[in-house]
């Protein structure tokens, strides 16, 4: 059982978890376009690859899959998820299963307005969104929404170019500066995150871990506490199964006046997944079982409450003598 983790970057915990779960049954291979990506040195094998935008990138990755007899592949960065989903057939031809939902669903996750429309169609509570600022202004005049609001890219990640604004003038400035923006209702409530796994064989949701976010940093959860709520478990299970998600996904949720609202969906490991793993929600094991042809049994909510995660800084030191440093 050999697993390929693309664009490992700084996500050393994910590499370590898969190595632990595979044990002596196989290897974990990692790639990155930089040899200063610390997570790759936790893998059994590291490949320095071109940037994802390089014309030969896909063939380089497929060659690694052939050479290392890779059974499953996933990526830890958003742009690469679309590539894996779109080129699924090419990976399957070399015996490698992309651990990702289908292409159209992945693209919907990365288009915040499309996700808003999908949630509305499914009658799942979510914050109001507007692509047309003039429509938004009319909604303000009609009392349907009020300031402050968020102005953000329709497609984007890591909280880049997201601005909380309180006036029409600020919106005009941002829409002049950037393209493909949308206006989103400011969700003034308690923020939660959910780490979710949907079995790749049965299509059933088998794992949900909920954490209340205490502090955020650069778009990722910095401090959180585990919690449970049967109502939220049911909402998430309905959503992911009806949409047809597969593998691991990360969901951002708000609770306002006793009601849960789904905000964003990321079809990959979230930055706060180590909290779930430490509490016993073992998604790497579920992935490996699926790749071995085994379905996973549902274990939704099988973890302890009131367990806190606190991220802190660490460093990696490596002697690079005799090597070209590629940042």
CSV table of C-alpha atoms in Angstrom, one decimal, residues 14-317:
chain,number,residue,atom,x,y,z
A,14,UNK,CA,-0.7,14.4,7.7
A,15,UNK,CA,2.5,12.7,6.4
A,16,UNK,CA,3.2,11.3,9.8
A,17,UNK,CA,-0.4,10.0,10.3
A,18,UNK,CA,-0.3,8.1,7.0
A,19,UNK,CA,3.1,6.6,7.8
A,20,UNK,CA,1.8,5.4,11.1
A,21,UNK,CA,-1.4,3.8,9.7
A,22,UNK,CA,0.4,2.1,6.8
A,23,UNK,CA,3.2,0.8,9.0
A,24,UNK,CA,5.3,-1.8,7.3
A,25,UNK,CA,2.6,-2.5,4.7
A,26,UNK,CA,3.9,0.2,2.3
A,27,UNK,CA,5.4,3.6,1.9
A,28,UNK,CA,4.3,7.3,2.0
A,29,UNK,CA,5.7,9.3,-0.9
A,30,UNK,CA,5.6,13.1,-0.9
A,31,UNK,CA,6.1,15.8,-3.5
A,32,UNK,CA,6.7,19.5,-3.5
A,33,UNK,CA,8.1,22.1,-5.9
A,34,UNK,CA,10.5,23.3,-3.1
A,35,UNK,CA,13.1,21.3,-1.2
A,36,UNK,CA,12.4,23.7,1.7
A,37,UNK,CA,9.0,22.1,2.3
A,38,UNK,CA,9.5,20.5,5.8
A,39,UNK,CA,6.8,17.9,5.5
A,40,UNK,CA,8.5,16.0,2.7
A,41,UNK,CA,11.3,14.9,4.9
A,42,UNK,CA,8.9,13.0,7.1
A,43,UNK,CA,8.0,10.8,4.0
A,44,UNK,CA,9.7,7.6,3.1
A,45,UNK,CA,10.5,9.0,-0.4
A,46,UNK,CA,10.5,12.7,-1.6
A,47,UNK,CA,10.3,13.9,-5.2
A,48,UNK,CA,11.1,17.4,-6.1
A,49,UNK,CA,8.6,18.3,-8.9
A,50,UNK,CA,7.9,21.3,-11.2
A,51,UNK,CA,5.3,23.8,-10.2
A,52,UNK,CA,1.7,22.7,-11.0
A,53,UNK,CA,1.5,25.2,-13.8
A,54,UNK,CA,4.4,23.6,-15.7
A,55,UNK,CA,3.2,21.9,-19.0
A,56,UNK,CA,4.7,18.5,-18.1
A,57,UNK,CA,3.5,18.5,-14.5
A,58,UNK,CA,0.8,15.9,-14.9
A,59,UNK,CA,3.1,13.5,-16.7
A,60,UNK,CA,5.7,13.9,-14.0
A,61,UNK,CA,3.2,12.9,-11.3
A,62,UNK,CA,1.9,10.0,-13.4
A,63,UNK,CA,5.4,8.7,-13.8
A,64,UNK,CA,5.9,8.8,-10.0
A,65,UNK,CA,2.7,6.8,-9.7
A,66,UNK,CA,4.0,4.2,-12.1
A,67,UNK,CA,7.5,4.0,-10.6
A,68,UNK,CA,6.3,3.8,-7.0
A,69,UNK,CA,3.3,1.6,-7.6
A,70,UNK,CA,1.0,4.2,-6.0
A,71,UNK,CA,-2.5,3.0,-4.9
A,72,UNK,CA,-3.9,6.3,-3.7
A,73,UNK,CA,-3.1,10.0,-4.3
A,74,UNK,CA,-4.3,13.2,-2.8
A,75,UNK,CA,-3.2,16.8,-2.6
A,76,UNK,CA,-3.0,19.3,0.3
A,77,UNK,CA,-3.5,22.5,-1.9
A,78,UNK,CA,-6.7,23.7,-3.6
A,79,UNK,CA,-5.6,24.2,-7.2
A,80,UNK,CA,-4.2,20.6,-7.4
A,81,UNK,CA,-7.5,19.1,-6.3
A,82,UNK,CA,-9.2,20.2,-9.5
A,83,UNK,CA,-6.4,18.6,-11.5
A,84,UNK,CA,-6.8,15.3,-9.7
A,85,UNK,CA,-10.5,15.3,-10.2
A,86,UNK,CA,-10.4,16.3,-13.8
A,87,UNK,CA,-7.7,13.8,-14.7
A,88,UNK,CA,-9.1,10.9,-12.6
A,89,UNK,CA,-9.2,8.5,-15.6
A,90,UNK,CA,-5.5,9.0,-16.3
A,91,UNK,CA,-4.6,8.1,-12.7
A,92,UNK,CA,-6.9,5.1,-12.7
A,93,UNK,CA,-5.2,3.9,-15.9
A,94,UNK,CA,-1.9,3.6,-14.0
A,95,UNK,CA,-3.5,1.9,-11.0
A,96,UNK,CA,-3.8,5.0,-8.8
A,97,UNK,CA,-7.0,6.1,-7.2
A,98,UNK,CA,-7.4,9.9,-6.7
A,99,UNK,CA,-8.9,10.5,-3.2
A,100,UNK,CA,-11.1,13.3,-4.2
A,101,UNK,CA,-14.8,14.0,-5.1
A,102,UNK,CA,-15.9,14.4,-8.7
A,103,UNK,CA,-14.7,17.3,-10.8
A,104,UNK,CA,-17.9,19.3,-11.0
A,105,UNK,CA,-18.4,19.1,-7.2
A,106,UNK,CA,-14.8,20.2,-6.6
A,107,UNK,CA,-15.3,23.2,-8.8
A,108,UNK,CA,-18.5,24.0,-7.0
A,109,UNK,CA,-16.6,24.1,-3.7
A,110,UNK,CA,-14.1,26.5,-5.2
A,111,UNK,CA,-16.8,28.8,-6.6
A,112,UNK,CA,-18.3,30.3,-3.5
A,113,UNK,CA,-21.4,31.6,-5.4
A,114,UNK,CA,-22.1,28.3,-7.0
A,115,UNK,CA,-21.8,26.7,-3.5
A,116,UNK,CA,-24.3,29.3,-2.2
A,117,UNK,CA,-26.7,28.4,-5.0
A,118,UNK,CA,-26.4,24.7,-4.3
A,119,UNK,CA,-27.0,25.1,-0.6
A,120,UNK,CA,-30.1,27.3,-1.3
A,121,UNK,CA,-31.4,24.6,-3.7
A,122,UNK,CA,-31.0,22.0,-1.0
A,123,UNK,CA,-32.7,24.3,1.5
A,124,UNK,CA,-29.7,24.3,3.8
A,125,UNK,CA,-29.2,27.5,5.7
A,126,UNK,CA,-26.3,29.7,4.4
A,127,UNK,CA,-25.4,33.3,4.4
A,128,UNK,CA,-26.9,35.6,1.7
A,129,UNK,CA,-24.5,36.2,-1.3
A,130,UNK,CA,-24.6,38.7,-4.1
A,131,UNK,CA,-22.5,38.8,-7.3
A,132,UNK,CA,-24.0,42.1,-8.5
A,133,UNK,CA,-23.3,45.0,-6.2
A,134,UNK,CA,-26.4,46.9,-7.5
A,135,UNK,CA,-28.6,44.0,-6.5
A,136,UNK,CA,-27.0,44.1,-3.1
A,137,UNK,CA,-27.6,47.8,-2.8
A,138,UNK,CA,-31.3,47.3,-3.5
A,139,UNK,CA,-31.4,44.5,-0.9
A,140,UNK,CA,-30.0,46.9,1.7
A,141,UNK,CA,-32.6,49.5,0.8
A,142,UNK,CA,-35.3,46.9,1.2
A,143,UNK,CA,-34.0,45.9,4.6
A,144,UNK,CA,-33.1,42.4,3.5
A,145,UNK,CA,-29.5,42.7,4.5
A,146,UNK,CA,-27.4,45.3,6.4
A,147,UNK,CA,-23.8,46.3,6.9
A,148,UNK,CA,-21.2,45.1,7.8
A,149,UNK,CA,-20.7,42.5,5.0
A,150,UNK,CA,-17.8,40.6,3.6
A,151,UNK,CA,-16.4,41.3,0.2
A,152,UNK,CA,-14.4,38.3,-1.1
A,153,UNK,CA,-13.2,36.6,-4.3
A,154,UNK,CA,-15.7,34.2,-5.8
A,155,UNK,CA,-12.8,31.8,-6.1
A,156,UNK,CA,-10.1,32.0,-3.5
A,157,UNK,CA,-8.5,30.4,-0.4
A,158,UNK,CA,-6.5,31.2,2.7
A,159,UNK,CA,-8.6,34.3,3.4
A,160,UNK,CA,-6.8,36.2,0.6
A,161,UNK,CA,-8.4,39.5,-0.4
A,162,UNK,CA,-11.3,39.0,2.1
A,163,UNK,CA,-12.5,42.3,3.5
A,164,UNK,CA,-15.1,43.2,6.1
A,165,UNK,CA,-16.7,46.4,5.0
A,166,UNK,CA,-19.3,48.8,6.4
A,167,UNK,CA,-20.2,51.1,3.6
A,168,UNK,CA,-21.1,51.4,-0.1
A,169,UNK,CA,-18.0,53.5,-0.7
A,170,UNK,CA,-15.7,50.7,0.5
A,171,UNK,CA,-17.5,48.2,-1.8
A,172,UNK,CA,-17.0,50.5,-4.8
A,173,UNK,CA,-13.3,50.8,-4.1
A,174,UNK,CA,-12.9,47.0,-3.8
A,175,UNK,CA,-14.9,46.2,-6.9
A,176,UNK,CA,-12.7,48.8,-8.8
A,177,UNK,CA,-9.5,47.1,-7.5
A,178,UNK,CA,-10.3,43.5,-8.0
A,179,UNK,CA,-12.3,41.3,-10.4
A,180,UNK,CA,-14.7,38.4,-9.7
A,181,UNK,CA,-15.8,39.6,-6.3
A,182,UNK,CA,-19.0,38.8,-4.4
A,183,UNK,CA,-20.7,40.2,-1.3
A,184,UNK,CA,-21.5,37.8,1.5
A,185,UNK,CA,-23.6,38.4,4.6
A,186,UNK,CA,-21.6,38.9,7.7
A,187,UNK,CA,-22.2,35.8,9.9
A,188,UNK,CA,-22.2,37.2,13.4
A,189,UNK,CA,-22.3,34.0,15.4
A,190,UNK,CA,-20.2,31.1,16.8
A,191,UNK,CA,-17.9,29.5,14.2
A,192,UNK,CA,-17.4,25.8,13.9
A,193,UNK,CA,-15.4,23.5,11.7
A,194,UNK,CA,-16.2,19.9,10.7
A,195,UNK,CA,-13.7,17.3,9.5
A,196,UNK,CA,-15.7,14.8,7.5
A,197,UNK,CA,-15.1,11.5,5.7
A,198,UNK,CA,-17.4,10.0,3.1
A,199,UNK,CA,-16.6,6.4,2.2
A,200,UNK,CA,-15.3,6.1,-1.3
A,201,UNK,CA,-17.0,2.7,-1.9
A,202,UNK,CA,-20.4,3.1,-0.2
A,203,UNK,CA,-20.8,6.8,-0.5
A,204,UNK,CA,-22.0,6.9,3.1
A,205,UNK,CA,-20.7,9.5,5.6
A,206,UNK,CA,-18.7,7.5,8.2
A,207,UNK,CA,-16.9,10.2,10.2
A,208,UNK,CA,-17.7,13.7,11.4
A,209,UNK,CA,-15.6,15.6,13.9
A,210,UNK,CA,-17.0,19.0,15.1
A,211,UNK,CA,-14.8,21.7,16.7
A,212,UNK,CA,-15.8,25.1,18.0
A,213,UNK,CA,-13.2,27.6,16.7
A,214,UNK,CA,-11.7,29.8,19.4
A,215,UNK,CA,-9.1,31.6,17.3
A,216,UNK,CA,-8.2,31.8,13.6
A,217,UNK,CA,-4.9,32.7,11.9
A,218,UNK,CA,-4.4,33.1,8.2
A,219,UNK,CA,-7.6,31.4,7.4
A,220,UNK,CA,-6.8,28.3,9.5
A,221,UNK,CA,-8.0,27.2,13.0
A,222,UNK,CA,-5.4,28.1,15.6
A,223,UNK,CA,-7.3,27.1,18.7
A,224,UNK,CA,-10.4,25.0,19.0
A,225,UNK,CA,-12.4,22.7,21.3
A,226,UNK,CA,-14.2,19.5,20.4
A,227,UNK,CA,-17.9,19.3,20.7
A,228,UNK,CA,-21.0,17.3,19.6
A,229,UNK,CA,-24.4,18.1,18.4
A,230,UNK,CA,-26.8,15.6,16.9
A,231,UNK,CA,-28.6,18.3,14.9
A,232,UNK,CA,-25.4,19.4,13.2
A,233,UNK,CA,-24.3,15.7,12.6
A,234,UNK,CA,-27.6,15.1,10.8
A,235,UNK,CA,-27.3,18.3,8.7
A,236,UNK,CA,-23.8,17.5,7.6
A,237,UNK,CA,-24.6,13.9,6.8
A,238,UNK,CA,-27.6,14.9,4.7
A,239,UNK,CA,-25.5,17.5,2.8
A,240,UNK,CA,-22.5,15.4,2.0
A,241,UNK,CA,-24.4,12.3,1.0
A,242,UNK,CA,-26.9,14.0,-1.2
A,243,UNK,CA,-24.2,16.0,-2.9
A,244,UNK,CA,-22.2,12.8,-3.6
A,245,UNK,CA,-18.9,13.8,-1.9
A,246,UNK,CA,-16.1,11.2,-1.5
A,247,UNK,CA,-13.1,11.1,0.7
A,248,UNK,CA,-12.2,13.9,3.2
A,249,UNK,CA,-13.8,17.3,3.3
A,250,UNK,CA,-13.6,20.3,5.6
A,251,UNK,CA,-16.7,22.4,6.3
A,252,UNK,CA,-17.0,25.9,7.9
A,253,UNK,CA,-20.2,26.4,9.9
A,254,UNK,CA,-21.8,29.2,11.9
A,255,UNK,CA,-24.4,29.0,14.6
A,256,UNK,CA,-26.6,32.1,14.9
A,257,UNK,CA,-29.6,32.3,17.2
A,258,UNK,CA,-29.7,28.5,17.6
A,259,UNK,CA,-29.5,27.7,13.8
A,260,UNK,CA,-26.6,26.3,11.9
A,261,UNK,CA,-25.5,27.8,8.6
A,262,UNK,CA,-23.0,26.1,6.3
A,263,UNK,CA,-20.5,28.7,5.0
A,264,UNK,CA,-17.8,27.1,3.0
A,265,UNK,CA,-16.7,23.6,1.9
A,266,UNK,CA,-13.1,22.5,1.1
A,267,UNK,CA,-12.7,19.0,-0.5
A,268,UNK,CA,-9.5,18.2,1.3
A,269,UNK,CA,-7.9,17.9,4.7
A,270,UNK,CA,-8.5,21.1,6.7
A,271,UNK,CA,-5.7,22.8,8.5
A,272,UNK,CA,-7.3,21.8,11.9
A,273,UNK,CA,-7.5,18.1,11.1
A,274,UNK,CA,-4.8,17.2,13.6
A,275,UNK,CA,-7.3,18.0,16.3
A,276,UNK,CA,-9.7,15.3,15.0
A,277,UNK,CA,-6.9,12.7,14.6
A,278,UNK,CA,-5.7,13.3,18.2
A,279,UNK,CA,-9.3,12.7,19.4
A,280,UNK,CA,-9.5,9.4,17.5
A,281,UNK,CA,-11.2,10.4,14.2
A,282,UNK,CA,-8.8,8.4,12.0
A,283,UNK,CA,-9.4,9.4,8.4
A,284,UNK,CA,-6.0,8.1,7.1
A,285,UNK,CA,-7.1,4.6,8.3
A,286,UNK,CA,-10.4,5.0,6.5
A,287,UNK,CA,-8.7,6.0,3.3
A,288,UNK,CA,-6.3,3.0,3.5
A,289,UNK,CA,-9.2,0.6,4.1
A,290,UNK,CA,-11.1,2.0,1.1
A,291,UNK,CA,-8.0,1.5,-1.1
A,292,UNK,CA,-7.8,-2.1,0.1
A,293,UNK,CA,-11.4,-2.5,-1.1
A,294,UNK,CA,-13.0,-2.4,2.4
A,295,UNK,CA,-16.0,-0.3,3.4
A,296,UNK,CA,-15.8,1.7,6.6
A,297,UNK,CA,-18.4,1.5,9.3
A,298,UNK,CA,-20.0,4.7,10.5
A,299,UNK,CA,-18.5,6.1,13.7
A,300,UNK,CA,-20.0,9.6,13.6
A,301,UNK,CA,-19.4,11.4,16.9
A,302,UNK,CA,-17.1,8.7,18.3
A,303,UNK,CA,-14.8,11.1,20.1
A,304,UNK,CA,-14.5,13.0,23.4
A,305,UNK,CA,-15.9,16.5,23.9
A,306,UNK,CA,-14.1,19.4,25.5
A,307,UNK,CA,-10.6,18.4,24.1
A,308,UNK,CA,-8.7,21.5,23.1
A,309,UNK,CA,-6.2,22.0,20.3
A,310,UNK,CA,-3.6,24.7,20.5
A,311,UNK,CA,-1.2,25.2,17.6
A,312,UNK,CA,2.3,26.5,18.2
A,313,UNK,CA,5.3,27.3,16.1
A,314,UNK,CA,8.0,24.7,15.4
A,315,UNK,CA,11.0,24.6,13.1
A,316,UNK,CA,12.8,22.1,10.9
A,317,UNK,CA,16.6,22.2,10.5
